[in-house]
PDB file of C-alpha atoms in Angstrom:
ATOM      1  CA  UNK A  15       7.130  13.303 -21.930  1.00 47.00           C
ATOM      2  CA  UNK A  16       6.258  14.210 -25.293  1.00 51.00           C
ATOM      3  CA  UNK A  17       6.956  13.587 -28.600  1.00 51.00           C
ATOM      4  CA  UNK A  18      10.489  12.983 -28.980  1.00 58.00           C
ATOM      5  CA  UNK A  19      10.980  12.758 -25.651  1.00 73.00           C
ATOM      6  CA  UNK A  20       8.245   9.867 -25.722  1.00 69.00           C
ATOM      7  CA  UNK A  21      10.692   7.660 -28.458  1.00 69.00           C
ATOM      8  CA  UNK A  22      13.888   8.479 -26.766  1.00 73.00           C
ATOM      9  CA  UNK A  23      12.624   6.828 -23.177  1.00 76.00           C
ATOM     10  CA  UNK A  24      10.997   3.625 -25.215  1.00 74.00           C
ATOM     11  CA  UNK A  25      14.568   3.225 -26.296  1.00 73.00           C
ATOM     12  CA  UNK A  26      16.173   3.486 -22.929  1.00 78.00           C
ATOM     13  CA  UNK A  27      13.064   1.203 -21.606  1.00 78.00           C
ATOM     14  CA  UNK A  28      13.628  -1.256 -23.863  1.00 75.00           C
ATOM     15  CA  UNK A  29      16.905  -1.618 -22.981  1.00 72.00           C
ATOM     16  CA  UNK A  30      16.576  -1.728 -19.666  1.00 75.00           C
ATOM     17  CA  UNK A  31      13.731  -4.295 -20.041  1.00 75.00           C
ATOM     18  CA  UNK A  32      16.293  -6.872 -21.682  1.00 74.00           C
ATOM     19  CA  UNK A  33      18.722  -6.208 -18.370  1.00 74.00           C
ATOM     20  CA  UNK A  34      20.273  -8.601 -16.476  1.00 76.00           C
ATOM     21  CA  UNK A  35      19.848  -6.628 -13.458  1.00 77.00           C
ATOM     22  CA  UNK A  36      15.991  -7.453 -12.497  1.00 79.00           C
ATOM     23  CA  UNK A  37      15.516  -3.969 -10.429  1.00 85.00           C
ATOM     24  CA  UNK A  38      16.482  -2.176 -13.291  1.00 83.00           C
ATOM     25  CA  UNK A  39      13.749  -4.455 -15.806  1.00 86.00           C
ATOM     26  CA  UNK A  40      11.340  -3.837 -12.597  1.00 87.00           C
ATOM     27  CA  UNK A  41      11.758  -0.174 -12.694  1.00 89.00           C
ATOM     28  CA  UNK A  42      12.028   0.300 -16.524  1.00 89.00           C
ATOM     29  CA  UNK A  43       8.285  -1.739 -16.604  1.00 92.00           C
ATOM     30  CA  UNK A  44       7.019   0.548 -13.695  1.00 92.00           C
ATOM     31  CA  UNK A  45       7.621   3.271 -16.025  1.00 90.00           C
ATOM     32  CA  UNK A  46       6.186   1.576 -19.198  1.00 91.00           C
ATOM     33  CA  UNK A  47       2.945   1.406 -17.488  1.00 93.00           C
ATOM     34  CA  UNK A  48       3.012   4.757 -15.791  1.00 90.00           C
ATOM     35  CA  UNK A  49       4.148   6.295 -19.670  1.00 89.00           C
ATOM     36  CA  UNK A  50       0.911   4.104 -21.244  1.00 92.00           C
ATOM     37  CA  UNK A  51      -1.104   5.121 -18.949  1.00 92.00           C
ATOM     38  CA  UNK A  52      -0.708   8.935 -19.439  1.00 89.00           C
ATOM     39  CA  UNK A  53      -0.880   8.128 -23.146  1.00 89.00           C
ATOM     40  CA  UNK A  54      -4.389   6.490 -22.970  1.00 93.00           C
ATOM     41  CA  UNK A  55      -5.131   9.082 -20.766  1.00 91.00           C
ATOM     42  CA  UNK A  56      -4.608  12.056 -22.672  1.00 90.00           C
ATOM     43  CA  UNK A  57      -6.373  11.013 -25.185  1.00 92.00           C
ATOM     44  CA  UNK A  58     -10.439  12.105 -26.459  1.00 93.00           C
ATOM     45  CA  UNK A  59     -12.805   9.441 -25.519  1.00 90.00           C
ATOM     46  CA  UNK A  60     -13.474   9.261 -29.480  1.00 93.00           C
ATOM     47  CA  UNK A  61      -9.968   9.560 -30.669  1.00 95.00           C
ATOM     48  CA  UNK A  62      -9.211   6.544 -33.163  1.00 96.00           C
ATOM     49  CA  UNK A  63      -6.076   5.576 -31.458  1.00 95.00           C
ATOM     50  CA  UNK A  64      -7.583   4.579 -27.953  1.00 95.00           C
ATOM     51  CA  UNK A  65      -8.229   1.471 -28.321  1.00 95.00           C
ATOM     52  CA  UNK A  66      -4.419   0.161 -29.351  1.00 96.00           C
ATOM     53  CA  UNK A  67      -3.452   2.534 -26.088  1.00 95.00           C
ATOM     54  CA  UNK A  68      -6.041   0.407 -24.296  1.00 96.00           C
ATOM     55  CA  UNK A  69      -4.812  -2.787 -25.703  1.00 96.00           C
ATOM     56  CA  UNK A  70      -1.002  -1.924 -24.786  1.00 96.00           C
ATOM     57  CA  UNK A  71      -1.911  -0.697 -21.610  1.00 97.00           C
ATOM     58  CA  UNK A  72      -3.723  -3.986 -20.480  1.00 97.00           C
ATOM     59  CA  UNK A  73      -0.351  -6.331 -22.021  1.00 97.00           C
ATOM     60  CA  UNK A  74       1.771  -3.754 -19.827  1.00 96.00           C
ATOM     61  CA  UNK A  75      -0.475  -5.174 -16.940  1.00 97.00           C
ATOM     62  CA  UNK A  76      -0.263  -8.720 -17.780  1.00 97.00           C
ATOM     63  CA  UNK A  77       3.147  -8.378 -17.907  1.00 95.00           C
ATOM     64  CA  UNK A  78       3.366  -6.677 -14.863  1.00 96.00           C
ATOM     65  CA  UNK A  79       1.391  -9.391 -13.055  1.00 95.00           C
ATOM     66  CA  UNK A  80       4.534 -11.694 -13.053  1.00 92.00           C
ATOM     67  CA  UNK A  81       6.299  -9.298 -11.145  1.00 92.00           C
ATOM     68  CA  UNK A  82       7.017  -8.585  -7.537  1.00 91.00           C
ATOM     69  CA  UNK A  83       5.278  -5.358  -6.385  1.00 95.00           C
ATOM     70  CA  UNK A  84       4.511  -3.713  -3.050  1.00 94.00           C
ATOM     71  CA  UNK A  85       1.061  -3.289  -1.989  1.00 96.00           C
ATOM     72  CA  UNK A  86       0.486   0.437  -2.988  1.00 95.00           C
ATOM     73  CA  UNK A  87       1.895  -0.647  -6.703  1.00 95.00           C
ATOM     74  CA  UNK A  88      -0.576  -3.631  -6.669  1.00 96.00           C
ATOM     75  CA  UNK A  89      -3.529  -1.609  -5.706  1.00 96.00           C
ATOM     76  CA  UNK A  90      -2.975   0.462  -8.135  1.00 95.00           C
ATOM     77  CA  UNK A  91      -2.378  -1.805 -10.790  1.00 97.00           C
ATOM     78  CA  UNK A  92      -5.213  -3.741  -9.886  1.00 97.00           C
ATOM     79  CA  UNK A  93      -7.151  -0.645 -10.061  1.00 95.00           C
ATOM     80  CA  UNK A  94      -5.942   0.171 -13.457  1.00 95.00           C
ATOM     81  CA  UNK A  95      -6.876  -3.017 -14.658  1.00 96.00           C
ATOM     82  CA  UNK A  96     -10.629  -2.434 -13.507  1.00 94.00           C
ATOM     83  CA  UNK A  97     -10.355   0.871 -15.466  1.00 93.00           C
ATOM     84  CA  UNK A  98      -9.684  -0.739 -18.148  1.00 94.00           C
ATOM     85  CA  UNK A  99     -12.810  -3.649 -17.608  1.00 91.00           C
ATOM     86  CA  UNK A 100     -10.211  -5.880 -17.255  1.00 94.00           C
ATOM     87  CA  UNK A 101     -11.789  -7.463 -14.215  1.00 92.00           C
ATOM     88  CA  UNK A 102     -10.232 -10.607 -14.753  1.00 93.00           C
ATOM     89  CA  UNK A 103      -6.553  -9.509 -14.308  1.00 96.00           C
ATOM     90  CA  UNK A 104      -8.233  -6.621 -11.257  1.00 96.00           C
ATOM     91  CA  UNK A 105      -9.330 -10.077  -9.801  1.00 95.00           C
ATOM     92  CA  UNK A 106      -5.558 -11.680  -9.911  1.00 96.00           C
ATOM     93  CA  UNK A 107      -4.272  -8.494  -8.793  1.00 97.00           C
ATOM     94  CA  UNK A 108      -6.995  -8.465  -5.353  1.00 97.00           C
ATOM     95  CA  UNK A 109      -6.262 -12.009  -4.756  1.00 95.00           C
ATOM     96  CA  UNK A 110      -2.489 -11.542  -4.611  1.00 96.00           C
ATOM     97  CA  UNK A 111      -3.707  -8.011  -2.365  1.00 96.00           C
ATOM     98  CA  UNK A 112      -5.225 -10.214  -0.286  1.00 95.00           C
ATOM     99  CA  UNK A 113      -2.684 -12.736   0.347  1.00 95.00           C
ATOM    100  CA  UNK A 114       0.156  -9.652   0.738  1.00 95.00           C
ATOM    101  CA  UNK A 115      -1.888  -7.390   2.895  1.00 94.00           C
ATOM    102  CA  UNK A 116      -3.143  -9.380   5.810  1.00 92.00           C
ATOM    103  CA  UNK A 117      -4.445  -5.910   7.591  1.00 92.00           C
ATOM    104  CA  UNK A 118      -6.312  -5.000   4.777  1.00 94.00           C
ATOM    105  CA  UNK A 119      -7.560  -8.163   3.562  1.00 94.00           C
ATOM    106  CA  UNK A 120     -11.180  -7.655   3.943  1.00 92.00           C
ATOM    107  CA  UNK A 121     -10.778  -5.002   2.139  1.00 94.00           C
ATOM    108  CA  UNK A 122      -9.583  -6.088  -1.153  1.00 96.00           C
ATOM    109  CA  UNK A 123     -11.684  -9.805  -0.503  1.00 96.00           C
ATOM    110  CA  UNK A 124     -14.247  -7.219  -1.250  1.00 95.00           C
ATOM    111  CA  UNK A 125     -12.779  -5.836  -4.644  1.00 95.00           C
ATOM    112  CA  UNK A 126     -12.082  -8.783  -5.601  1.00 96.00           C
ATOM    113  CA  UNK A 127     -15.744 -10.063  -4.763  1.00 96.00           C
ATOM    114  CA  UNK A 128     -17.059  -7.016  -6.510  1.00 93.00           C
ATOM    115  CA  UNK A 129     -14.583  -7.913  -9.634  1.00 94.00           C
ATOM    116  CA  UNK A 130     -15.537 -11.136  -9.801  1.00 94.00           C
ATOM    117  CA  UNK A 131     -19.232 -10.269  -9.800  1.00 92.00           C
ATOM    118  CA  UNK A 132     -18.656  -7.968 -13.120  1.00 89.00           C
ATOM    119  CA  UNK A 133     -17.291 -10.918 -14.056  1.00 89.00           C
ATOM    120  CA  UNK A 134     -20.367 -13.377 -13.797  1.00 92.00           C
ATOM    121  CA  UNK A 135     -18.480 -15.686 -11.871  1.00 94.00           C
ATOM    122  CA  UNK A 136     -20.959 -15.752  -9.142  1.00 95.00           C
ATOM    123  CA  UNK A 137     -19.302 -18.918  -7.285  1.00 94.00           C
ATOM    124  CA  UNK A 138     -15.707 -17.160  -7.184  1.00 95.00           C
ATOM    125  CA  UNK A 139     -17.060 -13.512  -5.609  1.00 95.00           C
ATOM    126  CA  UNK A 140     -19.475 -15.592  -3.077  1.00 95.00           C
ATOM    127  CA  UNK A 141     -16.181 -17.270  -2.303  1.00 95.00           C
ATOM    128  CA  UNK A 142     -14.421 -13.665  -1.816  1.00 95.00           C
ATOM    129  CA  UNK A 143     -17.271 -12.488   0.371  1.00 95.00           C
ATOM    130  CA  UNK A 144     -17.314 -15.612   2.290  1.00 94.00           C
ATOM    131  CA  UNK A 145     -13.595 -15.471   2.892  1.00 94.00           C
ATOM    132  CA  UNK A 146     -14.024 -11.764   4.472  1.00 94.00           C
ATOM    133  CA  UNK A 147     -16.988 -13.325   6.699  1.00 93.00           C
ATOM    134  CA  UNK A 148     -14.109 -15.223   7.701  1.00 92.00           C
ATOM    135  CA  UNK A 149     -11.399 -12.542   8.834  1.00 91.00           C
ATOM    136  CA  UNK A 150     -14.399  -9.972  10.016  1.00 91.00           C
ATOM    137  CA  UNK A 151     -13.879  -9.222  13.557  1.00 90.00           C
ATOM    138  CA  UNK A 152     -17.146  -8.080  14.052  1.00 92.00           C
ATOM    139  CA  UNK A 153     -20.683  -9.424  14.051  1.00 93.00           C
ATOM    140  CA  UNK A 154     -21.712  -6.728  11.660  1.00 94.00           C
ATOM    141  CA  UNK A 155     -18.731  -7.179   9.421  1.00 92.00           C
ATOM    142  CA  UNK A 156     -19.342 -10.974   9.557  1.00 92.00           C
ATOM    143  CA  UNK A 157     -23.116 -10.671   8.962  1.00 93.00           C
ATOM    144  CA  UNK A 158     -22.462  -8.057   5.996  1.00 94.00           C
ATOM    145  CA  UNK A 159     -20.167 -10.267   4.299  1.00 93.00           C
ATOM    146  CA  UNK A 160     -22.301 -13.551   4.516  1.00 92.00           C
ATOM    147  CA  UNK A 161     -25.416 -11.717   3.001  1.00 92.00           C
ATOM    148  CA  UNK A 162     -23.097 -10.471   0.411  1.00 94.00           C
ATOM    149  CA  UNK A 163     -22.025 -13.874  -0.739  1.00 94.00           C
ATOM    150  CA  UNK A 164     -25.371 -15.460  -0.452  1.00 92.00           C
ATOM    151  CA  UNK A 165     -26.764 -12.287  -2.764  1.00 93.00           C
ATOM    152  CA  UNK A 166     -23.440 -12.900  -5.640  1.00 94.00           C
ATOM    153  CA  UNK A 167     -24.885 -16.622  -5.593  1.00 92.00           C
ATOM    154  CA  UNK A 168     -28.815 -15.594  -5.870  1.00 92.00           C
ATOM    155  CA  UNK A 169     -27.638 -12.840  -8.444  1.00 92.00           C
ATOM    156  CA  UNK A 170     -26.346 -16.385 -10.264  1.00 90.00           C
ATOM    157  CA  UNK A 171     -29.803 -17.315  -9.701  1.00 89.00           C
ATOM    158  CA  UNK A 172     -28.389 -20.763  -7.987  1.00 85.00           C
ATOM    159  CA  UNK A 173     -30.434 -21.313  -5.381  1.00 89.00           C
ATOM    160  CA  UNK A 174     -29.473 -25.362  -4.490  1.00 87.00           C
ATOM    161  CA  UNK A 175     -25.674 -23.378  -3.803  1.00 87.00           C
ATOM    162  CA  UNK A 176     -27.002 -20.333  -2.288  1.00 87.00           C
ATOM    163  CA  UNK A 177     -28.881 -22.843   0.339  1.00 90.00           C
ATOM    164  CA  UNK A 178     -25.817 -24.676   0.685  1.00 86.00           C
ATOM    165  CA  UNK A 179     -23.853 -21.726   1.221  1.00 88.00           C
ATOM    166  CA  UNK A 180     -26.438 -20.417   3.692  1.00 89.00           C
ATOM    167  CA  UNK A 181     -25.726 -23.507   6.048  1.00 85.00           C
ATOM    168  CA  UNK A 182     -22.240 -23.670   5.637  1.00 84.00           C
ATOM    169  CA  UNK A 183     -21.392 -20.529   6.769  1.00 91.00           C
ATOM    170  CA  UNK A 184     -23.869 -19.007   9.069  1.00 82.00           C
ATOM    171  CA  UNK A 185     -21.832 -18.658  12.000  1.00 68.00           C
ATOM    172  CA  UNK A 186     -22.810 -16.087  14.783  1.00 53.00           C
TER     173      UNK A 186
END
């Protein structure tokens, strides 16, 4: 969509955002982030306007976040959130991931671990990794995730926790 184009569908969006059917404001948000995104994205890395594209973008998520969404719209709007270093919204995203996605929990206990590391909340990604030590169905999983949340707590340097940790959940 471009220039006009771009103007005509903010109208129609904006409409359909103040709906009283809530599919309709669902979709017409869907496309407000897909239409932000593509404008960020087509910008220069340099070019003076990115960083109001960035800042709409990222309100288009929060916004978004009070929404119902399937699981492939949540990963990626949880991923477009941690493209935009917004790791605290990515983290809200994986969490709700997490709780939606029972067969693929592990894997987005992870992302959000990893999220909540970039982050410097040390505590909350041990906490992550600790909860995917949980759900692993194999030794190796289960080892791999309890050395990952005893590392997030060392890389806190908290060692009285990391200890604490250690005993709590050492399992097999």
């Amino acid at each position: 969509i471009k220039g006009q184009r771009i103007s005509d569908a903010t109208r129609i969006l904006d409409r359909l955002a103040r709906s009283d059917d809530a599919n309709a404001r669902h979709s017409a948000l869907a496309i407000r982030v897909s239409i932000a995104q593509k404008r960020l994205y087509s910008l220069k890395p340099n070019d003076p306007a990115r960083p109001a594209r960035i800042r709409e973008l990222d309100a288009l998520l929060h916004e978004a976040l009070a929404d119902s969404w399937d699981n492939e719209q949540l990963k990626m709007l949880a991923q477009q959130a941690r493209g935009l270093n917004d790791n605290d919204l990515a983290a809200r995203y994986y969490s709700l991931l997490a709780k939606s996605d029972p067969e693929h929990s592990r894997e987005w206990l992870a992302a959000l671990a990893q999220t909540q590391l970039g982050n410097q909340q040390h505590r909350a990604a041990a906490d992550a990794w600790f909860a995917a030590q949980a759900q692993a169905t194999t030794r190796d999983e289960k080892r791999a995730a309890f050395i990952a949340g005893l590392r997030a707590l060392q890389s806190g340097n908290d060692m009285v926790a990391t200890m604490q940790a250690a005993d709590q959940h050492i399992g097999d």
